[in-house]
JSON list of C-alpha atoms in Angstrom, two decimals:
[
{"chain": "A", "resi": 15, "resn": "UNK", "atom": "CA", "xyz": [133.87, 67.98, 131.79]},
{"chain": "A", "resi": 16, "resn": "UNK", "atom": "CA", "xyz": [132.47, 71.23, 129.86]},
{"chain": "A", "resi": 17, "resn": "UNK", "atom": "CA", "xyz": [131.83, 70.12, 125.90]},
{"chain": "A", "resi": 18, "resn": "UNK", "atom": "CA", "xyz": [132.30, 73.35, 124.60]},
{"chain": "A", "resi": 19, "resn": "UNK", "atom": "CA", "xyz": [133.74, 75.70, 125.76]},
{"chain": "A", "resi": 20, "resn": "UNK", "atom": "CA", "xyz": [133.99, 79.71, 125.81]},
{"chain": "A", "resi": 21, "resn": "UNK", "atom": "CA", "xyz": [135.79, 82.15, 127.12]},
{"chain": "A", "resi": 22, "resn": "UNK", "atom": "CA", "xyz": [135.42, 85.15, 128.46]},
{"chain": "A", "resi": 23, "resn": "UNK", "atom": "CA", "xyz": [131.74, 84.81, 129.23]},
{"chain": "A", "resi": 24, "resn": "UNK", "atom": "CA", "xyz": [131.29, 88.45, 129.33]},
{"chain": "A", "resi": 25, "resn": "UNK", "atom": "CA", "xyz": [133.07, 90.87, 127.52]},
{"chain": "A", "resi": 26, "resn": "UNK", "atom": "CA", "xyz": [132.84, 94.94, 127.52]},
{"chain": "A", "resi": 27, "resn": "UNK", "atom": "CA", "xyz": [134.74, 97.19, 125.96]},
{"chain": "A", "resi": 28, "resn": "UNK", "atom": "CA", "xyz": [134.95, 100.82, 124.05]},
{"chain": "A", "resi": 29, "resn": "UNK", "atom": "CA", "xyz": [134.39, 101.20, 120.63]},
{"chain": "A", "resi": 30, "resn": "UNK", "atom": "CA", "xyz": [137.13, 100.83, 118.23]},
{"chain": "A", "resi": 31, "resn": "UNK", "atom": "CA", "xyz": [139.30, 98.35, 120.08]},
{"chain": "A", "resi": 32, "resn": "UNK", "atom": "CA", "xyz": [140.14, 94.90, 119.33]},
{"chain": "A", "resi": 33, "resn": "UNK", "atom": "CA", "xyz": [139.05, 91.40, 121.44]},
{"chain": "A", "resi": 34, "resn": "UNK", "atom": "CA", "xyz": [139.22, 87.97, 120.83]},
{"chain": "A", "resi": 35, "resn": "UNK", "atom": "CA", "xyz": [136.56, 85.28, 121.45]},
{"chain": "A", "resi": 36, "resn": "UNK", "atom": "CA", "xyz": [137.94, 82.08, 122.23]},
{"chain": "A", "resi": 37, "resn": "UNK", "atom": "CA", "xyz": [136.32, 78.26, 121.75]},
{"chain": "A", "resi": 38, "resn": "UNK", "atom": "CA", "xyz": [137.65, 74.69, 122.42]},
{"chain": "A", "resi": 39, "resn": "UNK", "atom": "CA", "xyz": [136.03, 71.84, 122.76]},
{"chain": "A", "resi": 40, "resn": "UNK", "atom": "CA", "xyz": [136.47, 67.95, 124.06]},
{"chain": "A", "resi": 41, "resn": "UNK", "atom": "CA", "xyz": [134.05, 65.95, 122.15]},
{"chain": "A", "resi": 42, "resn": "UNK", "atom": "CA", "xyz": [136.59, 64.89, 119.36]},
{"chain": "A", "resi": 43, "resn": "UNK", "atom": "CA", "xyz": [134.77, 66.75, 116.74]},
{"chain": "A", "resi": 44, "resn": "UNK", "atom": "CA", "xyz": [135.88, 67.71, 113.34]},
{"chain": "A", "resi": 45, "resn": "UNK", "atom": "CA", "xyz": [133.69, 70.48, 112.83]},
{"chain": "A", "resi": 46, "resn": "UNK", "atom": "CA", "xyz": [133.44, 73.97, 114.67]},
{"chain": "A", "resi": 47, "resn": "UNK", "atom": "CA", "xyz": [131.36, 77.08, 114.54]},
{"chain": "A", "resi": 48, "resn": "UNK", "atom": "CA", "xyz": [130.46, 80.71, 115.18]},
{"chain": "A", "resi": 49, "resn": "UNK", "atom": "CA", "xyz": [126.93, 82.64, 115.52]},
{"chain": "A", "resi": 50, "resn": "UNK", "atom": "CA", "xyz": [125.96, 85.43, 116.51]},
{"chain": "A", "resi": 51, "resn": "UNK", "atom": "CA", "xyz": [122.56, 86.12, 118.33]},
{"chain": "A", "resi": 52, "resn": "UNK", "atom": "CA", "xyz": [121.30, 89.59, 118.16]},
{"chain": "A", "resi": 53, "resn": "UNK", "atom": "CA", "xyz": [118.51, 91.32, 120.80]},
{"chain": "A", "resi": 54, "resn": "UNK", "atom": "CA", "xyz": [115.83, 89.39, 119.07]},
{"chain": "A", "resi": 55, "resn": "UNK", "atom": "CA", "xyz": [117.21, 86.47, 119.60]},
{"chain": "A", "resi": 56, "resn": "UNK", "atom": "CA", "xyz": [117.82, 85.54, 115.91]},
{"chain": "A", "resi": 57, "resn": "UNK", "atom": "CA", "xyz": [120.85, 82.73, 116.15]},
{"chain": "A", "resi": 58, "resn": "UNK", "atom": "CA", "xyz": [122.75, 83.24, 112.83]},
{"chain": "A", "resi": 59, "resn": "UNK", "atom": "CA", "xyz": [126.20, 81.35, 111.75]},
{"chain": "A", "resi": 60, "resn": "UNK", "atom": "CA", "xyz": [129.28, 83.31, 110.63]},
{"chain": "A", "resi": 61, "resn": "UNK", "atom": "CA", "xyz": [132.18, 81.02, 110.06]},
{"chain": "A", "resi": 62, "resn": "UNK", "atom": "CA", "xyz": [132.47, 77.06, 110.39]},
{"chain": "A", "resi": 63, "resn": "UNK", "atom": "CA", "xyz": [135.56, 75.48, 109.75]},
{"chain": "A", "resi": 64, "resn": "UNK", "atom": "CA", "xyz": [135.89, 71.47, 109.37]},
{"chain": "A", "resi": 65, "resn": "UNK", "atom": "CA", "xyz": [139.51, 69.94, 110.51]},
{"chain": "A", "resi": 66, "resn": "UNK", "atom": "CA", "xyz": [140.78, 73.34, 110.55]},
{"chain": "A", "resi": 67, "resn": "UNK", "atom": "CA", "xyz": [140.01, 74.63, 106.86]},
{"chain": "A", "resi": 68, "resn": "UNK", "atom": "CA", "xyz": [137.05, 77.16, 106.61]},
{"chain": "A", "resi": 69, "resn": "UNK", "atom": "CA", "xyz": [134.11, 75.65, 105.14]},
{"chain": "A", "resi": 70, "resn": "UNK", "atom": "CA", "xyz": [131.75, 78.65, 105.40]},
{"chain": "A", "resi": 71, "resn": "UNK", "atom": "CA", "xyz": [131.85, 81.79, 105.28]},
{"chain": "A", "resi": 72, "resn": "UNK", "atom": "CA", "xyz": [129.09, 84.29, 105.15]},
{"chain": "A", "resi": 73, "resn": "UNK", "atom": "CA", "xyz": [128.48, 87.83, 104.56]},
{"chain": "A", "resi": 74, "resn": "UNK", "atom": "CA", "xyz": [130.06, 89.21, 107.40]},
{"chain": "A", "resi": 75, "resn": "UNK", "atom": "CA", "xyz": [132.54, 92.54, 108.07]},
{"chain": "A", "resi": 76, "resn": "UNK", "atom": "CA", "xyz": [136.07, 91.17, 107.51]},
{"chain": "A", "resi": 77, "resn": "UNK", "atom": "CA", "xyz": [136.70, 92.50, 110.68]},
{"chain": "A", "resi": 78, "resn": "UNK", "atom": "CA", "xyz": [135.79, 89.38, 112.14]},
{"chain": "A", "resi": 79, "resn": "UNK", "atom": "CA", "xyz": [138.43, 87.12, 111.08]},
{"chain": "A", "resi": 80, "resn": "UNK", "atom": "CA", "xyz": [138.53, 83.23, 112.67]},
{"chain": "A", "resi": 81, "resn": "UNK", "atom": "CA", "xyz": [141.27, 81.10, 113.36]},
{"chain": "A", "resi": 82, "resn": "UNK", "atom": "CA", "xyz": [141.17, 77.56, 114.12]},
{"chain": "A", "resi": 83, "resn": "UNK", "atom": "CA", "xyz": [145.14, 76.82, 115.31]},
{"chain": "A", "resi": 84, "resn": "UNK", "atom": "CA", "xyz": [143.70, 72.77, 115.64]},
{"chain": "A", "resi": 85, "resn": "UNK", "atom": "CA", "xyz": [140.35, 71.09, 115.06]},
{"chain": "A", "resi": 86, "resn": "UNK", "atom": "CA", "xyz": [139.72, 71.02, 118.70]},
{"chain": "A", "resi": 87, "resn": "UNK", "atom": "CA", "xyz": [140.18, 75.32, 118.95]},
{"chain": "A", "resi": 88, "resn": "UNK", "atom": "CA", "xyz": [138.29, 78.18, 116.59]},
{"chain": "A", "resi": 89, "resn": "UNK", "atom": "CA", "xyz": [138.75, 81.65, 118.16]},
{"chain": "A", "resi": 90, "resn": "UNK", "atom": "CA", "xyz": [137.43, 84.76, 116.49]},
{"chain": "A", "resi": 91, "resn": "UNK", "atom": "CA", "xyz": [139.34, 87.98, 116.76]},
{"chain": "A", "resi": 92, "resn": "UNK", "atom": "CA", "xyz": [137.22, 91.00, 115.61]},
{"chain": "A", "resi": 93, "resn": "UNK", "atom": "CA", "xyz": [138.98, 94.06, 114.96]},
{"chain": "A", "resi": 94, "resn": "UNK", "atom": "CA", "xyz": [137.25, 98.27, 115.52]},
{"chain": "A", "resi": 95, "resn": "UNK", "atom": "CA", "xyz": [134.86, 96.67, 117.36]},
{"chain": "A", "resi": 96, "resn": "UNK", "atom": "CA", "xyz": [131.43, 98.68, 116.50]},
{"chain": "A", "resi": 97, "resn": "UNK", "atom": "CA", "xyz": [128.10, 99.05, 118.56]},
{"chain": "A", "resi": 98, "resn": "UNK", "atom": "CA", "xyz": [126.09, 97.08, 116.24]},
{"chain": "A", "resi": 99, "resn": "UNK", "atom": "CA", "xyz": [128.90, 94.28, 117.03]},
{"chain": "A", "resi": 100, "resn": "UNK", "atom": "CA", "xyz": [127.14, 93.92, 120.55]},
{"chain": "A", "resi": 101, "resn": "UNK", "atom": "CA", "xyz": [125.14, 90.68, 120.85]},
{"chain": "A", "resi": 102, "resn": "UNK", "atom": "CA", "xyz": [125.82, 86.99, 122.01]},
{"chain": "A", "resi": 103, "resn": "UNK", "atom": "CA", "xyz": [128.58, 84.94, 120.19]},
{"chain": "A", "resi": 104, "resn": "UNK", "atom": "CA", "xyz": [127.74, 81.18, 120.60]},
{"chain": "A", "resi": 105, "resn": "UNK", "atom": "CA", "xyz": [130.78, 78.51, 119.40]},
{"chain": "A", "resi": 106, "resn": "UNK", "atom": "CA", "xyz": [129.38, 75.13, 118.56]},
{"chain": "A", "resi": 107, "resn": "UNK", "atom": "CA", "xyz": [130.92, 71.83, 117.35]},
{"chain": "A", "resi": 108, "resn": "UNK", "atom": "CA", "xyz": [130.01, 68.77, 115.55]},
{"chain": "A", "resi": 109, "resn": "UNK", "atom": "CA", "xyz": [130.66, 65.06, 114.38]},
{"chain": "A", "resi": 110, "resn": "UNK", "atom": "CA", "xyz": [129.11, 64.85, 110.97]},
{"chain": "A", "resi": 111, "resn": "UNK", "atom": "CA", "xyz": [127.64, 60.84, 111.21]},
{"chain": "A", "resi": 112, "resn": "UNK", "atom": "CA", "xyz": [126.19, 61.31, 107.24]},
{"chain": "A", "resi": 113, "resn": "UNK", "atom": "CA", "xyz": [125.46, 64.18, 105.24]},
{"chain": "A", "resi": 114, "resn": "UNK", "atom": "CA", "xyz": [121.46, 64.38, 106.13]},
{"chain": "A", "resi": 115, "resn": "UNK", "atom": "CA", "xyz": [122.26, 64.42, 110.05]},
{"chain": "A", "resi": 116, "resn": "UNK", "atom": "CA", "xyz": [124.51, 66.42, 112.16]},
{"chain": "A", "resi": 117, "resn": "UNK", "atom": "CA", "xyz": [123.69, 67.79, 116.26]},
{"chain": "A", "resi": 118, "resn": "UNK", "atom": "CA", "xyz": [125.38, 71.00, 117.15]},
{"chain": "A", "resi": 119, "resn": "UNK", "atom": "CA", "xyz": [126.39, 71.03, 120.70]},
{"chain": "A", "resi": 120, "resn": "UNK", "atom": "CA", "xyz": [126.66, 74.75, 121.30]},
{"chain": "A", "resi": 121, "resn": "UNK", "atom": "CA", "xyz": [129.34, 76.56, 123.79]},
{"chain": "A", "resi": 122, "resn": "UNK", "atom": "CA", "xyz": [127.30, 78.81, 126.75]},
{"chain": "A", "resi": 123, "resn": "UNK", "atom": "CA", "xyz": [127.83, 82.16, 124.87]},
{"chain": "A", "resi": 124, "resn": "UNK", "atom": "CA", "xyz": [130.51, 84.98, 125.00]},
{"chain": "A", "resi": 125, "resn": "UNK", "atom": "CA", "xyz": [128.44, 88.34, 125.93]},
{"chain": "A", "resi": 126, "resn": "UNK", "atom": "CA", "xyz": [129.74, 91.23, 123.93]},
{"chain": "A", "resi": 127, "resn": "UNK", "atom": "CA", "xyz": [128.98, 94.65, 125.20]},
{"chain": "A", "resi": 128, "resn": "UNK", "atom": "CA", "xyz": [130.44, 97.42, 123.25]},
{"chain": "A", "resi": 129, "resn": "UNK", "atom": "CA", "xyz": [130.05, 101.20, 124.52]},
{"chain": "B", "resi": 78, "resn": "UNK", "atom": "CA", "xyz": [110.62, 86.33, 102.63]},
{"chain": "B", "resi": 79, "resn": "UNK", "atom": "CA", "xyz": [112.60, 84.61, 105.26]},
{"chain": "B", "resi": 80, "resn": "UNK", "atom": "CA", "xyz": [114.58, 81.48, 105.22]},
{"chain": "B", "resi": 81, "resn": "UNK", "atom": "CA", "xyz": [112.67, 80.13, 107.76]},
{"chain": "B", "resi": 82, "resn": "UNK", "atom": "CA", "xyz": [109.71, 81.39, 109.93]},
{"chain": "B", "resi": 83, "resn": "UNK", "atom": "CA", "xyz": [108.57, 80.82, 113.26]},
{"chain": "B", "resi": 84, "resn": "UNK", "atom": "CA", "xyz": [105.94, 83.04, 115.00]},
{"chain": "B", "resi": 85, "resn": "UNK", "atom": "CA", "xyz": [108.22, 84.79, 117.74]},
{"chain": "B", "resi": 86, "resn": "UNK", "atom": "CA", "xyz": [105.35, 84.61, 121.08]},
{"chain": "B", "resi": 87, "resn": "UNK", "atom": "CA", "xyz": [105.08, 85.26, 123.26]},
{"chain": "B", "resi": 88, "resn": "UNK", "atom": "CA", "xyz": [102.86, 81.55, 123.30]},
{"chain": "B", "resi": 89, "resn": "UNK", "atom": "CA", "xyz": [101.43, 81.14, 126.71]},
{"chain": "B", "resi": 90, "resn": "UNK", "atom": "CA", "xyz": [99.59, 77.20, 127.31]},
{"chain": "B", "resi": 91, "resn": "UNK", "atom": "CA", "xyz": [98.30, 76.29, 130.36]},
{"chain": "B", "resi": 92, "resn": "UNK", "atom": "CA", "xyz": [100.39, 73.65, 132.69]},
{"chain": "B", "resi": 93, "resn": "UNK", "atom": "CA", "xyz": [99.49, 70.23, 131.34]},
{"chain": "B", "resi": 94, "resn": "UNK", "atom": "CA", "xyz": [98.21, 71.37, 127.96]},
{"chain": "B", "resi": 95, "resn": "UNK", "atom": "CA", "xyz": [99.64, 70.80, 124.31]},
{"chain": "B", "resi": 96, "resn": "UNK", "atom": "CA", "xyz": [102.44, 73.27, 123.51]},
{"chain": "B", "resi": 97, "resn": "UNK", "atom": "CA", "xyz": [102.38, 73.47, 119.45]},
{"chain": "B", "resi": 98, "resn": "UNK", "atom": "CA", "xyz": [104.90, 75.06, 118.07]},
{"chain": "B", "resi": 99, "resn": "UNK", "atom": "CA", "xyz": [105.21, 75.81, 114.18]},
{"chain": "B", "resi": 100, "resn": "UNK", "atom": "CA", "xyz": [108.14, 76.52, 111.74]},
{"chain": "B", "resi": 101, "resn": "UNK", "atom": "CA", "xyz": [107.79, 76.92, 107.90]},
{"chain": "B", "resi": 102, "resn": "UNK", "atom": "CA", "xyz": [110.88, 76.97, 105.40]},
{"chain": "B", "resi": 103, "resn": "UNK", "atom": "CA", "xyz": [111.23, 78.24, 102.19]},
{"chain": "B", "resi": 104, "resn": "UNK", "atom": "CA", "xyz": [113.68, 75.81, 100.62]},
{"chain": "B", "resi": 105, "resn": "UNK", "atom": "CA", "xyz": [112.03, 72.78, 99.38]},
{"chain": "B", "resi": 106, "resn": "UNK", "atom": "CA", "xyz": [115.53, 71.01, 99.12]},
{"chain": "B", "resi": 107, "resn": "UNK", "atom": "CA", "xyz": [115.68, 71.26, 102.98]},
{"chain": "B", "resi": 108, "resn": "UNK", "atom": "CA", "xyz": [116.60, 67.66, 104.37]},
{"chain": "B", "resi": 109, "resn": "UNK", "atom": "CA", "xyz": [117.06, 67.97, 108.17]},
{"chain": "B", "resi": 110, "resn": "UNK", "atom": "CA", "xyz": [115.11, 70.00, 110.40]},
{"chain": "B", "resi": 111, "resn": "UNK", "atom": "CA", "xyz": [115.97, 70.78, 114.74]},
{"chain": "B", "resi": 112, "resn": "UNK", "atom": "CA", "xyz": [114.41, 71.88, 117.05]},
{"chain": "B", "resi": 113, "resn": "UNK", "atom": "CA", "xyz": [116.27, 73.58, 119.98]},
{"chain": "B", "resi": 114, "resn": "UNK", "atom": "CA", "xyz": [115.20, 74.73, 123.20]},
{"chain": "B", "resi": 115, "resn": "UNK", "atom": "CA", "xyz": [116.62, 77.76, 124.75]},
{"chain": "B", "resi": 116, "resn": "UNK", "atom": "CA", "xyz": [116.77, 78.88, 128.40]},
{"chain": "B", "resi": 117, "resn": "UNK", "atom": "CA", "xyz": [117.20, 83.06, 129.27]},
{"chain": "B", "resi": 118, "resn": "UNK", "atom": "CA", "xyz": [120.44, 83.26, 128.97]},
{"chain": "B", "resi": 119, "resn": "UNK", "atom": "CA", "xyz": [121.85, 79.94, 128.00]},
{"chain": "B", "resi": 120, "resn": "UNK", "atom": "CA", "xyz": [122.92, 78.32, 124.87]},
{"chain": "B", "resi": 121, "resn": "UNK", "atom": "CA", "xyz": [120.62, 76.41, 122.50]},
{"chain": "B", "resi": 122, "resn": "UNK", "atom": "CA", "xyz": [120.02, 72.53, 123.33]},
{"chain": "B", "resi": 123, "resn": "UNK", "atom": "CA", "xyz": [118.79, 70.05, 120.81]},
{"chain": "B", "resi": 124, "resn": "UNK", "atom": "CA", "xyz": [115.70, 68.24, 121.12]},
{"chain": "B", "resi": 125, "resn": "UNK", "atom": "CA", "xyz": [114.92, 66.96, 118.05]},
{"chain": "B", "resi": 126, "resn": "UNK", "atom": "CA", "xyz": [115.76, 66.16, 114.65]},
{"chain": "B", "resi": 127, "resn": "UNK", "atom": "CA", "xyz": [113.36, 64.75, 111.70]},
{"chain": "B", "resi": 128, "resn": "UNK", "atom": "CA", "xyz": [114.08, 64.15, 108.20]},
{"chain": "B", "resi": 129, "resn": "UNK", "atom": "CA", "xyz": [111.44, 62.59, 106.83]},
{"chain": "B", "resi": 130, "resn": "UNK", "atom": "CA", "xyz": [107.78, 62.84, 106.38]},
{"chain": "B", "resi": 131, "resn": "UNK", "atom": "CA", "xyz": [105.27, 62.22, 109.28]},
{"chain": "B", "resi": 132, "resn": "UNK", "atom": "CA", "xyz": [105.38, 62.25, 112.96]},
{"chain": "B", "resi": 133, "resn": "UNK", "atom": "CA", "xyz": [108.67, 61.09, 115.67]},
{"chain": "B", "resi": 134, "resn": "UNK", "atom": "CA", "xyz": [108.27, 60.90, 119.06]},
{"chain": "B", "resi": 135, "resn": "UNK", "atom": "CA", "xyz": [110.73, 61.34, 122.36]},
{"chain": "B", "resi": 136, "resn": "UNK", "atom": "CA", "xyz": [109.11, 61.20, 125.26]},
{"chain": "B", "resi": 137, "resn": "UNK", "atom": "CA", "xyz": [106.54, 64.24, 125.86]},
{"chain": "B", "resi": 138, "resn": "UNK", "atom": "CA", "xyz": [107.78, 65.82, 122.32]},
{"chain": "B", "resi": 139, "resn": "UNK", "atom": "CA", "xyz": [106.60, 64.97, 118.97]},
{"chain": "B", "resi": 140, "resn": "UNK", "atom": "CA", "xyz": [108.09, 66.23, 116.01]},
{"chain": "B", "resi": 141, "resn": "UNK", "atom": "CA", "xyz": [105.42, 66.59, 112.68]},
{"chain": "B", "resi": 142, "resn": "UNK", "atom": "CA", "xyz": [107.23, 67.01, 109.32]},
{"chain": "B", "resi": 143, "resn": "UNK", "atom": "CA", "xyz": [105.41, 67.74, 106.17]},
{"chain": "B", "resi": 144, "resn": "UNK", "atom": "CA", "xyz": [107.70, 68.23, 103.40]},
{"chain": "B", "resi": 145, "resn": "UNK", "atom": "CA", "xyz": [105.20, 69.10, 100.23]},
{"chain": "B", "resi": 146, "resn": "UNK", "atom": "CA", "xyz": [103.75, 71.92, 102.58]},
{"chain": "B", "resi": 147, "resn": "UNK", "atom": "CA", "xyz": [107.40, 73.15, 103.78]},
{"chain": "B", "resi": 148, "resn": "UNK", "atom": "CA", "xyz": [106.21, 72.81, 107.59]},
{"chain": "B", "resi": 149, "resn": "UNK", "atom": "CA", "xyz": [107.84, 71.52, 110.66]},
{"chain": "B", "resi": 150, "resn": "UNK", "atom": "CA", "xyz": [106.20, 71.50, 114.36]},
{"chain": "B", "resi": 151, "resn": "UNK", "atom": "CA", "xyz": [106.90, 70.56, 117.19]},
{"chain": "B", "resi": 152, "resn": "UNK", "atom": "CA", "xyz": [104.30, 69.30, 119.96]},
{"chain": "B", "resi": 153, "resn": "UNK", "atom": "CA", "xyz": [104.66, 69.48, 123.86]},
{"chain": "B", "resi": 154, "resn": "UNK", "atom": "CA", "xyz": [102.22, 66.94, 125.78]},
{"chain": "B", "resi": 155, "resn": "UNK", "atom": "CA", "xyz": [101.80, 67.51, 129.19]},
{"chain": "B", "resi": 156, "resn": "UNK", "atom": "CA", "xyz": [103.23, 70.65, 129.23]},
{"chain": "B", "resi": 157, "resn": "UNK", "atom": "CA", "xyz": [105.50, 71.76, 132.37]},
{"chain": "B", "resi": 158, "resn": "UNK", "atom": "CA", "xyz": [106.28, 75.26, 133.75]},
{"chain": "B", "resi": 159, "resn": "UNK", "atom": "CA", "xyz": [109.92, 74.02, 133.22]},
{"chain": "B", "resi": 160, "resn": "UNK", "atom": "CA", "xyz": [109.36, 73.89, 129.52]},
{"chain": "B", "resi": 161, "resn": "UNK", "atom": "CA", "xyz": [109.24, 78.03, 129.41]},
{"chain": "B", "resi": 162, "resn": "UNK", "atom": "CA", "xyz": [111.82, 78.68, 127.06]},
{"chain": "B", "resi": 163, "resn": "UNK", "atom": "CA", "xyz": [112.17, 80.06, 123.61]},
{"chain": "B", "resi": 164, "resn": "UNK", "atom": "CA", "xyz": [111.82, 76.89, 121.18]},
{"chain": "B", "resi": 165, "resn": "UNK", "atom": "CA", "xyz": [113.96, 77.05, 117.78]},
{"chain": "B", "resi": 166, "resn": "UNK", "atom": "CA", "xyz": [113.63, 75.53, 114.56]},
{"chain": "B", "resi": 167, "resn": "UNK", "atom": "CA", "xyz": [117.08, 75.08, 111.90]},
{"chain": "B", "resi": 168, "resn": "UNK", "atom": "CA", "xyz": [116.78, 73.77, 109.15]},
{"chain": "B", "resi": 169, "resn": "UNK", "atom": "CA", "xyz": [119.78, 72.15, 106.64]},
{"chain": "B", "resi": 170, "resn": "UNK", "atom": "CA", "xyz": [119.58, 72.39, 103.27]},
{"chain": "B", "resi": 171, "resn": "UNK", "atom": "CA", "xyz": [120.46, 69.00, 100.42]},
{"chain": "B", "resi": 172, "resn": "UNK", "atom": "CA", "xyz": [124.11, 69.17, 100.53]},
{"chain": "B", "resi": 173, "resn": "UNK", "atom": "CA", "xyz": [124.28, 72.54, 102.88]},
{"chain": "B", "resi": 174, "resn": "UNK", "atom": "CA", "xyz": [126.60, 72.25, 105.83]},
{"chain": "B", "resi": 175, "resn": "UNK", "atom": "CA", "xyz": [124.85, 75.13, 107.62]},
{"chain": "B", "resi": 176, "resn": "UNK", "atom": "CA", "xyz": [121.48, 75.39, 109.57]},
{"chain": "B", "resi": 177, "resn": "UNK", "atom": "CA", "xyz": [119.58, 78.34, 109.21]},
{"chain": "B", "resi": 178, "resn": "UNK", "atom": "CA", "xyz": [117.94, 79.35, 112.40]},
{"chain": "B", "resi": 179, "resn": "UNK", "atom": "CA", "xyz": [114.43, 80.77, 112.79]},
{"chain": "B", "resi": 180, "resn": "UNK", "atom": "CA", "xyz": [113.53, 83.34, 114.68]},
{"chain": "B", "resi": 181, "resn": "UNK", "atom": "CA", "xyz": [112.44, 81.31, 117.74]},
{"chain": "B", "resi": 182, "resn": "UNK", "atom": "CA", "xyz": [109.18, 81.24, 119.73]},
{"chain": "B", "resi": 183, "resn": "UNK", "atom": "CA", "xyz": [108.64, 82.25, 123.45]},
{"chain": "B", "resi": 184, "resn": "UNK", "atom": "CA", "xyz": [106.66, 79.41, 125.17]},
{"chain": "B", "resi": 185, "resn": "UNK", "atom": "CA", "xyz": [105.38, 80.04, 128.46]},
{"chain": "B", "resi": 186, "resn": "UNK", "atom": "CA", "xyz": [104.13, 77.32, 130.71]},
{"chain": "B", "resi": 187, "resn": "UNK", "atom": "CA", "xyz": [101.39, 79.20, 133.16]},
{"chain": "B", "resi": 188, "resn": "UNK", "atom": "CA", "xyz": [101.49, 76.94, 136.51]}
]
């Protein structure tokens, strides 16, 4: 019955290697995201992409490269996974009813830990 | 100056009191504005949204928008130990499809 869902939950792993972050969710939405939250707590989006077709993209390392294989999946794959990479990756989906409104329902986080 | 500001806490209100929380935004496009709540160690929940001018209430929460003076809040009546959580505001811009996060604020409910 989970909306959103993440997995793993909790990831560690050495410097330098590659992971991937996966997402899916059930609520028939059409739009998907990523964010990162650092130590401080400050929630900040990376990618969204919108029935599979990237939508936005910010300034981040293009080591972090998203892939949405159906509008229903968006996993991230980052590649020489760095230190500063460590924080909590949150997926999150929504149903855009009109332009002005628009709930997030947010996945329970993917904890990356990198030594 | 940041996109949008809360004051991070920690904000500690006495069980029963009014929890006011305040966000300010420096886009004066901004149409939609959120406030999520935010366990230790859980994901962000919605609990409001407001897009235009004045006050809406759910239940104990009241959501204040003042659009000339770029300022959301967001008021807890009858404030519970069970609301202790870090409370934060997004905001969307006219036409954006992202929300830009604040900071948050640590609220703590003393019992």
């Amino acid at each position: 019955d989970t909306a959103v869902s993440q997995t793993p939950k909790y990831l560690v792993t050495q410097m330098g290697n590659d992971k991937s972050i996966k997402c899916e969710q059930n609520l028939g939405h059409d739009t998907m995201y990523w964010y990162k939250q650092d130590s401080k707590k400050f929630l900040k989006i990376m990618f969204s992409y919108n029935n599979k077709e990237l939508i936005i993209n910010e300034t981040v390392p293009n080591r972090f490269s998203p892939k949405s294989p159906d509008k229903a999946h968006l996993n991230l794959h980052i590649n020489s996974l760095e230190l500063g990479d460590s924080a909590v990756y949150f997926c999150a989906s929504s149903q855009a009813r009109g332009w002005n409104q628009e709930t997030q329902y947010f996945g329970p986080g993917t904890r990356l830990l990198v030594l | 100056q940041k996109e949008v500001e809360q004051n991070s806490g920690p904000l500690s209100v006495p069980e029963g009191a009014i929890a006011s929380l305040n966000c300010t935004y420096s886009d004066r496009g901004s149409q939609s504005f959120f406030w999520y709540r935010q366990y230790s160690g859980k994901s962000p929940e919605l609990i409001m949204f407001i897009y235009s001018n004045g006050d809406k209430e759910d239940g104990r929460f009241t959501a204040q928008l003042n659009k000339a003076s770029q300022y959301v809040s967001l008021l807890i009546r009858d404030s519970q130990p069970s609301d202790s959580a870090t409370y934060l505001c997004a905001v969307k811009g006219q036409g954006a499809q992202k929300l830009v996060f604040g900071q948050g604020t640590r609220l703590t409910i003393n019992p």
